[in-house]
Amino acid sequence: MGDKLIQYDTIAVNTIVKNKEGEVSSCDLSYHAELNPFNEEYLKYTAQVAASGQDRDLSENSMVIGTSAIIDTEIDGAVGMNSGIFNNPFLIWGRYKKKWFRYYLPISFQFHHTQMDGAHAGAFLKNLQKEINLLK
């Protein structure tokens, strides 16, 4: 079986939503460079998925980057997440922590080395922290 290269013109971000049955559903969201349009889509579609229990899947036309928030527990990271034959980058986090006058959100970021190397991952995490700092 030969390797098959798949390329996409768009990126989507996956999030997990607690639905009306108390179970989890998957909700893919189109990537937006600006936070406000992404937030509007996030609020709209996660509410729809929560109410309907129907997954929103954009994987046919977009490379989907997985995320998951496990807010019912505190975690410091996750390892060994496998999202299929070719693993897309995966970001997971738990409940935020407050220590003194600061809030902390531990995250775990996993990627396949064929997609990026450590320098790219470090740049991504540095940019993520920069965006978080701009939320003040």
mmCIF file of C-alpha atoms in Angstrom:
data_model
loop_
_atom_site.group_PDB
_atom_site.id
_atom_site.type_symbol
_atom_site.label_atom_id
_atom_site.label_comp_id
_atom_site.label_asym_id
_atom_site.label_seq_id
_atom_site.Cartn_x
_atom_site.Cartn_y
_atom_site.Cartn_z
ATOM 1 C CA MET A 1 0.000 0.000 0.000
ATOM 2 C CA GLY A 2 1.618 3.271 -1.131
ATOM 3 C CA ASP A 3 1.554 6.475 0.853
ATOM 4 C CA LYS A 4 -1.185 8.831 -0.281
ATOM 5 C CA LEU A 5 -0.551 12.554 0.154
ATOM 6 C CA ILE A 6 -3.667 14.513 1.048
ATOM 7 C CA GLN A 7 -3.626 18.300 0.817
ATOM 8 C CA TYR A 8 -6.314 20.710 1.927
ATOM 9 C CA ASP A 9 -6.957 24.350 1.113
ATOM 10 C CA THR A 10 -8.598 25.049 4.471
ATOM 11 C CA ILE A 11 -8.061 24.282 8.132
ATOM 12 C CA ALA A 12 -10.698 23.535 10.733
ATOM 13 C CA VAL A 13 -10.499 23.243 14.500
ATOM 14 C CA ASN A 14 -12.317 20.431 16.260
ATOM 15 C CA THR A 15 -13.802 20.842 19.699
ATOM 16 C CA ILE A 16 -15.746 18.463 21.884
ATOM 17 C CA VAL A 17 -19.162 19.594 23.118
ATOM 18 C CA LYS A 18 -21.275 18.205 25.959
ATOM 19 C CA ASN A 19 -24.653 17.583 24.329
ATOM 20 C CA LYS A 20 -28.221 17.564 25.656
ATOM 21 C CA GLU A 21 -27.868 13.896 26.652
ATOM 22 C CA GLY A 22 -24.778 14.640 28.773
ATOM 23 C CA GLU A 23 -22.618 12.809 26.248
ATOM 24 C CA VAL A 24 -19.974 14.310 23.975
ATOM 25 C CA SER A 25 -20.357 15.368 20.369
ATOM 26 C CA SER A 26 -17.762 16.595 17.909
ATOM 27 C CA CYS A 27 -17.950 20.105 16.452
ATOM 28 C CA ASP A 28 -15.586 21.246 13.685
ATOM 29 C CA LEU A 29 -15.143 24.990 13.181
ATOM 30 C CA SER A 30 -13.592 26.805 10.228
ATOM 31 C CA TYR A 31 -10.276 28.466 10.960
ATOM 32 C CA HIS A 32 -10.311 32.279 11.085
ATOM 33 C CA ALA A 33 -7.161 34.372 11.541
ATOM 34 C CA GLU A 34 -9.109 36.856 13.670
ATOM 35 C CA LEU A 35 -10.554 35.811 17.027
ATOM 36 C CA ASN A 36 -13.959 37.546 16.746
ATOM 37 C CA PRO A 37 -15.250 35.696 13.639
ATOM 38 C CA PHE A 38 -13.934 32.420 15.077
ATOM 39 C CA ASN A 39 -15.683 33.128 18.385
ATOM 40 C CA GLU A 40 -18.985 33.917 16.619
ATOM 41 C CA GLU A 41 -18.820 30.624 14.729
ATOM 42 C CA TYR A 42 -17.769 28.795 17.912
ATOM 43 C CA LEU A 43 -20.769 30.118 19.867
ATOM 44 C CA LYS A 44 -23.218 29.404 17.035
ATOM 45 C CA TYR A 45 -22.146 25.879 16.129
ATOM 46 C CA THR A 46 -21.269 24.538 19.578
ATOM 47 C CA ALA A 47 -24.753 25.609 20.740
ATOM 48 C CA GLN A 48 -26.313 23.821 17.739
ATOM 49 C CA VAL A 49 -24.307 20.647 18.344
ATOM 50 C CA ALA A 50 -25.068 20.720 22.088
ATOM 51 C CA ALA A 51 -28.805 21.045 21.398
ATOM 52 C CA SER A 52 -29.008 18.510 18.564
ATOM 53 C CA GLY A 53 -26.364 15.969 19.573
ATOM 54 C CA GLN A 54 -25.388 15.809 15.878
ATOM 55 C CA ASP A 55 -21.669 16.057 15.088
ATOM 56 C CA ARG A 56 -20.476 18.850 12.789
ATOM 57 C CA ASP A 57 -17.797 17.317 10.545
ATOM 58 C CA LEU A 58 -15.677 19.426 8.159
ATOM 59 C CA SER A 59 -13.001 16.754 7.593
ATOM 60 C CA GLU A 60 -13.936 16.070 3.974
ATOM 61 C CA ASN A 61 -12.742 19.508 2.843
ATOM 62 C CA SER A 62 -10.495 20.738 5.678
ATOM 63 C CA MET A 63 -7.528 19.471 7.644
ATOM 64 C CA VAL A 64 -8.997 19.267 11.129
ATOM 65 C CA ILE A 65 -6.847 20.074 14.158
ATOM 66 C CA GLY A 66 -8.236 18.310 17.204
ATOM 67 C CA THR A 67 -8.745 19.966 20.577
ATOM 68 C CA SER A 68 -10.471 18.851 23.714
ATOM 69 C CA ALA A 69 -11.372 20.570 26.957
ATOM 70 C CA ILE A 70 -11.861 18.283 29.925
ATOM 71 C CA ILE A 71 -13.194 20.871 32.352
ATOM 72 C CA ASP A 72 -14.522 18.400 34.907
ATOM 73 C CA THR A 73 -10.973 17.583 36.000
ATOM 74 C CA GLU A 74 -7.529 19.070 36.381
ATOM 75 C CA ILE A 75 -4.903 17.691 34.012
ATOM 76 C CA ASP A 76 -1.325 18.611 33.328
ATOM 77 C CA GLY A 77 -1.142 16.919 29.941
ATOM 78 C CA ALA A 78 -2.074 13.964 27.817
ATOM 79 C CA VAL A 79 0.119 11.575 25.896
ATOM 80 C CA GLY A 80 -0.455 8.912 23.294
ATOM 81 C CA MET A 81 -3.527 10.509 21.719
ATOM 82 C CA ASN A 82 -4.209 8.774 18.411
ATOM 83 C CA SER A 83 -6.654 10.451 16.055
ATOM 84 C CA GLY A 84 -6.290 8.034 13.157
ATOM 85 C CA ILE A 85 -3.870 6.773 10.549
ATOM 86 C CA PHE A 86 -2.334 10.209 9.994
ATOM 87 C CA ASN A 87 -2.449 12.221 13.195
ATOM 88 C CA ASN A 88 -3.362 15.870 12.851
ATOM 89 C CA PRO A 89 -2.029 18.183 15.560
ATOM 90 C CA PHE A 90 -3.952 17.800 18.805
ATOM 91 C CA LEU A 91 -4.405 20.276 21.663
ATOM 92 C CA ILE A 92 -5.999 19.291 24.980
ATOM 93 C CA TRP A 93 -6.578 21.191 28.201
ATOM 94 C CA GLY A 94 -8.414 20.839 31.494
ATOM 95 C CA ARG A 95 -9.778 23.200 34.097
ATOM 96 C CA TYR A 96 -7.881 26.447 34.595
ATOM 97 C CA LYS A 97 -6.172 27.085 37.911
ATOM 98 C CA LYS A 98 -5.943 30.285 39.926
ATOM 99 C CA LYS A 99 -2.764 30.827 41.906
ATOM 100 C CA TRP A 100 -2.368 34.089 43.742
ATOM 101 C CA PHE A 101 -3.540 36.752 41.275
ATOM 102 C CA ARG A 102 -2.925 34.788 38.073
ATOM 103 C CA TYR A 103 -4.823 32.188 36.109
ATOM 104 C CA TYR A 104 -3.093 29.165 34.581
ATOM 105 C CA LEU A 105 -4.338 26.831 31.871
ATOM 106 C CA PRO A 106 -2.109 23.788 31.435
ATOM 107 C CA ILE A 107 -2.201 22.475 27.879
ATOM 108 C CA SER A 108 -0.860 19.443 26.102
ATOM 109 C CA PHE A 109 0.088 19.734 22.436
ATOM 110 C CA GLN A 110 0.784 16.674 20.324
ATOM 111 C CA PHE A 111 1.791 16.534 16.686
ATOM 112 C CA HIS A 112 3.211 14.046 14.231
ATOM 113 C CA HIS A 113 6.806 14.725 13.247
ATOM 114 C CA THR A 114 5.935 14.470 9.543
ATOM 115 C CA GLN A 115 3.846 17.623 9.964
ATOM 116 C CA MET A 116 6.285 19.825 11.868
ATOM 117 C CA ASP A 117 9.417 19.670 13.948
ATOM 118 C CA GLY A 118 10.133 20.919 17.459
ATOM 119 C CA ALA A 119 11.006 24.423 16.261
ATOM 120 C CA HIS A 120 7.613 24.758 14.549
ATOM 121 C CA ALA A 121 5.851 23.412 17.647
ATOM 122 C CA GLY A 122 7.752 25.880 19.837
ATOM 123 C CA ALA A 123 6.809 28.762 17.527
ATOM 124 C CA PHE A 124 3.152 27.678 17.646
ATOM 125 C CA LEU A 125 3.150 27.569 21.459
ATOM 126 C CA LYS A 126 4.942 30.937 21.657
ATOM 127 C CA ASN A 127 2.302 32.503 19.373
ATOM 128 C CA LEU A 128 -0.477 30.847 21.388
ATOM 129 C CA GLN A 129 0.898 32.389 24.598
ATOM 130 C CA LYS A 130 1.159 35.776 22.853
ATOM 131 C CA GLU A 131 -2.515 35.620 21.845
ATOM 132 C CA ILE A 132 -3.525 34.597 25.366
ATOM 133 C CA ASN A 133 -1.569 37.534 26.791
ATOM 134 C CA LEU A 134 -3.460 39.900 24.438
ATOM 135 C CA LEU A 135 -6.778 38.814 26.041
ATOM 136 C CA LYS A 136 -6.046 40.873 29.182
#
